[in-house]
PDB file of C-alpha atoms in Angstrom:
ATOM      1  CA  MET A   1      76.480  61.517 -64.612  1.00 67.00           C
ATOM      2  CA  ILE A   2      79.397  59.110 -65.065  1.00 74.00           C
ATOM      3  CA  TYR A   3      77.178  56.149 -64.167  1.00 72.00           C
ATOM      4  CA  ARG A   4      74.633  57.238 -66.737  1.00 76.00           C
ATOM      5  CA  ARG A   5      77.304  57.400 -69.463  1.00 76.00           C
ATOM      6  CA  MET A   6      78.679  54.015 -68.435  1.00 72.00           C
ATOM      7  CA  ALA A   7      75.177  52.526 -68.416  1.00 70.00           C
ATOM      8  CA  LEU A   8      74.483  53.996 -71.856  1.00 71.00           C
ATOM      9  CA  LEU A   9      77.821  52.691 -73.149  1.00 68.00           C
ATOM     10  CA  ALA A  10      77.108  49.231 -71.694  1.00 68.00           C
ATOM     11  CA  LEU A  11      73.639  49.213 -73.269  1.00 66.00           C
ATOM     12  CA  ALA A  12      75.046  50.286 -76.645  1.00 64.00           C
ATOM     13  CA  TRP A  13      77.733  47.580 -76.427  1.00 62.00           C
ATOM     14  CA  PHE A  14      75.096  44.975 -75.581  1.00 58.00           C
ATOM     15  CA  VAL A  15      72.926  45.969 -78.553  1.00 54.00           C
ATOM     16  CA  VAL A  16      75.902  45.957 -80.938  1.00 55.00           C
ATOM     17  CA  CYS A  17      76.982  42.503 -79.766  1.00 56.00           C
ATOM     18  CA  LEU A  18      73.555  40.882 -80.123  1.00 52.00           C
ATOM     19  CA  PRO A  19      73.769  38.026 -82.586  1.00 51.00           C
ATOM     20  CA  VAL A  20      72.006  38.907 -85.801  1.00 51.00           C
ATOM     21  CA  GLU A  21      71.425  36.057 -88.184  1.00 54.00           C
ATOM     22  CA  ALA A  22      69.208  35.913 -91.223  1.00 57.00           C
ATOM     23  CA  LYS A  23      68.469  32.496 -92.668  1.00 69.00           C
ATOM     24  CA  VAL A  24      68.250  32.020 -96.406  1.00 74.00           C
ATOM     25  CA  ILE A  25      66.223  29.073 -97.614  1.00 79.00           C
ATOM     26  CA  ARG A  26      66.953  27.658-101.055  1.00 78.00           C
ATOM     27  CA  TYR A  27      64.272  25.353-102.417  1.00 80.00           C
ATOM     28  CA  MET A  28      63.277  23.585-105.627  1.00 79.00           C
ATOM     29  CA  ASP A  29      59.669  23.880-106.737  1.00 80.00           C
ATOM     30  CA  ALA A  30      57.673  21.068-108.352  1.00 77.00           C
ATOM     31  CA  SER A  31      58.795  22.074-111.861  1.00 77.00           C
ATOM     32  CA  GLY A  32      62.493  22.057-110.901  1.00 75.00           C
ATOM     33  CA  GLY A  33      62.968  25.834-110.565  1.00 76.00           C
ATOM     34  CA  ILE A  34      65.340  27.061-107.861  1.00 77.00           C
ATOM     35  CA  HIS A  35      64.151  29.840-105.530  1.00 78.00           C
ATOM     36  CA  PHE A  36      65.477  31.706-102.488  1.00 77.00           C
ATOM     37  CA  THR A  37      63.579  33.225 -99.568  1.00 78.00           C
ATOM     38  CA  ASP A  38      64.186  34.287 -95.985  1.00 75.00           C
ATOM     39  CA  ASN A  39      60.657  33.391 -94.872  1.00 78.00           C
ATOM     40  CA  ARG A  40      59.706  29.724 -94.484  1.00 79.00           C
ATOM     41  CA  MET A  41      56.045  30.667 -95.041  1.00 83.00           C
ATOM     42  CA  ASN A  42      56.940  31.530 -98.669  1.00 82.00           C
ATOM     43  CA  VAL A  43      58.076  27.961 -99.404  1.00 85.00           C
ATOM     44  CA  PRO A  44      55.304  25.974-101.135  1.00 87.00           C
ATOM     45  CA  SER A  45      54.261  22.750 -99.434  1.00 85.00           C
ATOM     46  CA  ASP A  46      55.272  20.626-102.446  1.00 86.00           C
ATOM     47  CA  ALA A  47      58.761  22.194-102.674  1.00 84.00           C
ATOM     48  CA  ARG A  48      61.959  20.401-101.688  1.00 82.00           C
ATOM     49  CA  ILE A  49      64.209  22.431 -99.377  1.00 80.00           C
ATOM     50  CA  LEU A  50      67.780  22.186-100.659  1.00 77.00           C
ATOM     51  CA  GLU A  51      69.560  24.324 -98.096  1.00 72.00           C
ATOM     52  CA  GLU A  52      68.800  26.477 -95.112  1.00 71.00           C
ATOM     53  CA  GLY A  53      71.700  28.572 -93.926  1.00 67.00           C
ATOM     54  CA  ALA A  54      73.169  31.939 -93.181  1.00 56.00           C
ATOM     55  CA  GLY A  55      72.379  34.746 -95.565  1.00 50.00           C
ATOM     56  CA  GLY A  56      74.822  36.535 -97.793  1.00 48.00           C
ATOM     57  CA  LEU A  57      77.079  35.370-100.564  1.00 43.00           C
ATOM     58  CA  VAL A  58      78.891  32.097-100.242  1.00 44.00           C
ATOM     59  CA  ASN A  59      81.835  31.319-102.521  1.00 42.00           C
ATOM     60  CA  ALA A  60      81.115  34.390-104.648  1.00 41.00           C
ATOM     61  CA  ILE A  61      83.371  34.550-107.685  1.00 42.00           C
ATOM     62  CA  PRO A  62      84.879  38.044-108.184  1.00 42.00           C
ATOM     63  CA  GLY A  63      83.698  39.701-111.369  1.00 44.00           C
ATOM     64  CA  GLN A  64      80.619  37.507-111.683  1.00 43.00           C
ATOM     65  CA  GLU A  65      77.161  38.065-110.360  1.00 45.00           C
ATOM     66  CA  GLY A  66      76.801  36.921-106.780  1.00 43.00           C
ATOM     67  CA  GLY A  67      74.669  34.157-105.460  1.00 45.00           C
ATOM     68  CA  VAL A  68      74.848  31.045-103.420  1.00 45.00           C
ATOM     69  CA  LEU A  69      76.994  28.591-105.317  1.00 47.00           C
ATOM     70  CA  ASP A  70      76.745  24.986-104.389  1.00 57.00           C
ATOM     71  CA  ALA A  71      78.296  21.991-106.101  1.00 57.00           C
ATOM     72  CA  GLU A  72      75.633  19.741-104.576  1.00 74.00           C
ATOM     73  CA  LEU A  73      72.870  21.752-106.212  1.00 82.00           C
ATOM     74  CA  GLY A  74      74.634  21.600-109.584  1.00 84.00           C
ATOM     75  CA  ALA A  75      75.201  17.875-109.177  1.00 84.00           C
ATOM     76  CA  SER A  76      71.571  17.209-108.264  1.00 85.00           C
ATOM     77  CA  LEU A  77      70.326  19.348-111.164  1.00 87.00           C
ATOM     78  CA  PHE A  78      72.724  17.569-113.539  1.00 87.00           C
ATOM     79  CA  ALA A  79      71.457  14.196-112.325  1.00 86.00           C
ATOM     80  CA  ALA A  80      67.810  15.269-112.670  1.00 87.00           C
ATOM     81  CA  LYS A  81      68.021  17.081-116.002  1.00 87.00           C
ATOM     82  CA  CYS A  82      70.953  15.402-117.819  1.00 88.00           C
ATOM     83  CA  GLY A  83      71.966  12.289-115.897  1.00 85.00           C
ATOM     84  CA  GLU A  84      69.603   9.895-117.619  1.00 86.00           C
ATOM     85  CA  CYS A  85      71.708  10.063-120.797  1.00 87.00           C
ATOM     86  CA  HIS A  86      74.937  11.875-119.894  1.00 88.00           C
ATOM     87  CA  VAL A  87      77.938  11.653-117.571  1.00 88.00           C
ATOM     88  CA  ALA A  88      80.474  14.373-116.770  1.00 84.00           C
ATOM     89  CA  SER A  89      83.447  12.001-116.808  1.00 83.00           C
ATOM     90  CA  ARG A  90      85.704  11.266-119.779  1.00 83.00           C
ATOM     91  CA  VAL A  91      84.601   7.634-120.042  1.00 85.00           C
ATOM     92  CA  ALA A  92      80.895   6.918-120.337  1.00 83.00           C
ATOM     93  CA  PRO A  93      79.295   3.589-119.504  1.00 87.00           C
ATOM     94  CA  GLN A  94      77.344   1.864-122.261  1.00 86.00           C
ATOM     95  CA  GLY A  95      74.159   3.728-123.084  1.00 83.00           C
ATOM     96  CA  LYS A  96      75.393   7.114-121.833  1.00 86.00           C
ATOM     97  CA  VAL A  97      77.179   9.999-123.550  1.00 86.00           C
ATOM     98  CA  SER A  98      80.185  11.775-122.028  1.00 86.00           C
ATOM     99  CA  LEU A  99      80.071  15.576-121.780  1.00 85.00           C
ATOM    100  CA  PHE A 100      83.848  15.734-121.331  1.00 84.00           C
ATOM    101  CA  ASP A 101      84.458  17.174-124.814  1.00 81.00           C
ATOM    102  CA  THR A 102      81.807  19.818-124.166  1.00 86.00           C
ATOM    103  CA  ILE A 103      83.584  20.894-120.977  1.00 88.00           C
ATOM    104  CA  ILE A 104      87.163  20.659-122.285  1.00 86.00           C
ATOM    105  CA  SER A 105      88.116  22.560-125.434  1.00 84.00           C
ATOM    106  CA  PRO A 106      89.579  20.149-128.011  1.00 80.00           C
ATOM    107  CA  VAL A 107      91.918  22.919-129.211  1.00 84.00           C
ATOM    108  CA  THR A 108      93.401  24.119-125.907  1.00 84.00           C
ATOM    109  CA  ARG A 109      92.619  21.016-123.778  1.00 84.00           C
ATOM    110  CA  MET A 110      91.537  23.508-121.107  1.00 87.00           C
ATOM    111  CA  PRO A 111      88.025  23.980-119.706  1.00 88.00           C
ATOM    112  CA  VAL A 112      85.826  26.286-121.781  1.00 90.00           C
ATOM    113  CA  SER A 113      84.455  29.458-120.208  1.00 91.00           C
ATOM    114  CA  GLU A 114      81.252  29.325-118.193  1.00 91.00           C
ATOM    115  CA  GLU A 115      79.468  31.383-120.879  1.00 92.00           C
ATOM    116  CA  GLU A 116      80.564  28.998-123.663  1.00 92.00           C
ATOM    117  CA  LEU A 117      79.434  25.977-121.670  1.00 92.00           C
ATOM    118  CA  ILE A 118      76.061  27.549-120.836  1.00 92.00           C
ATOM    119  CA  SER A 119      75.556  28.362-124.529  1.00 92.00           C
ATOM    120  CA  SER A 120      76.375  24.778-125.515  1.00 91.00           C
ATOM    121  CA  LEU A 121      74.124  23.336-122.797  1.00 91.00           C
ATOM    122  CA  ARG A 122      71.311  25.680-123.852  1.00 92.00           C
ATOM    123  CA  ARG A 123      71.544  24.446-127.469  1.00 90.00           C
ATOM    124  CA  ALA A 124      71.586  20.827-126.290  1.00 87.00           C
ATOM    125  CA  ALA A 125      68.602  21.368-123.975  1.00 88.00           C
ATOM    126  CA  SER A 126      66.619  22.814-126.881  1.00 87.00           C
ATOM    127  CA  GLY A 127      67.135  19.544-128.772  1.00 81.00           C
ATOM    128  CA  ALA A 128      69.549  20.990-131.343  1.00 80.00           C
ATOM    129  CA  TYR A 129      71.941  18.024-131.163  1.00 74.00           C
ATOM    130  CA  SER A 130      71.286  14.652-132.841  1.00 70.00           C
ATOM    131  CA  ASP A 131      68.187  12.809-131.709  1.00 75.00           C
ATOM    132  CA  MET A 132      68.059  14.311-128.204  1.00 78.00           C
ATOM    133  CA  ASP A 133      64.653  15.451-126.970  1.00 82.00           C
ATOM    134  CA  SER A 134      64.358  18.995-125.640  1.00 86.00           C
ATOM    135  CA  VAL A 135      64.605  19.474-121.871  1.00 87.00           C
ATOM    136  CA  GLU A 136      62.787  22.174-119.905  1.00 89.00           C
ATOM    137  CA  ILE A 137      65.455  24.065-117.978  1.00 89.00           C
ATOM    138  CA  THR A 138      65.840  27.605-116.620  1.00 90.00           C
ATOM    139  CA  GLU A 139      68.834  29.906-117.040  1.00 91.00           C
ATOM    140  CA  ALA A 140      69.582  29.609-113.308  1.00 89.00           C
ATOM    141  CA  GLU A 141      69.627  25.818-113.598  1.00 90.00           C
ATOM    142  CA  LEU A 142      71.898  26.002-116.651  1.00 91.00           C
ATOM    143  CA  LYS A 143      74.312  28.196-114.670  1.00 91.00           C
ATOM    144  CA  GLU A 144      74.380  25.822-111.703  1.00 90.00           C
ATOM    145  CA  ILE A 145      74.933  22.798-113.968  1.00 90.00           C
ATOM    146  CA  ALA A 146      77.696  24.602-115.885  1.00 90.00           C
ATOM    147  CA  ARG A 147      79.427  25.595-112.639  1.00 89.00           C
ATOM    148  CA  TYR A 148      79.177  22.023-111.369  1.00 87.00           C
ATOM    149  CA  LEU A 149      80.628  20.617-114.595  1.00 88.00           C
ATOM    150  CA  LEU A 150      83.488  23.124-114.633  1.00 87.00           C
ATOM    151  CA  ARG A 151      84.298  22.470-110.970  1.00 83.00           C
ATOM    152  CA  SER A 152      84.285  18.724-111.520  1.00 77.00           C
ATOM    153  CA  HIS A 153      87.175  19.000-113.988  1.00 73.00           C
TER     154      HIS A 153
END
């Protein structure tokens, strides 16, 4: 009887201690949209895998919706969608426009909120500013770019 209990306890301990790991794959489709899956078979053949790692929330910001936040993703999206004409730094090389004053409030000299920056980027992407052409961009991409820009300052 005691051996049976010990064997059952040992079996339960073994099952509890088994490593359980779910992989989350983040990929960019051909049109630049960002997607997440836990099954590699769901990733289209023409997609670019950006990250394959442990599941769950990484660097989740309290009070904001969760998700995998990654400065590299924001930087690569910024380069792909905005980098042809814009830089995130204060000083822009000839032929480029600095986004520094979009990120930093001219009144407070502090970074604007993420929502304000997303709103400004959305207007810019629609072609509302000067002679800029409109840019196709999703809300998720706008969020990642805004987070990258805010983290870079």
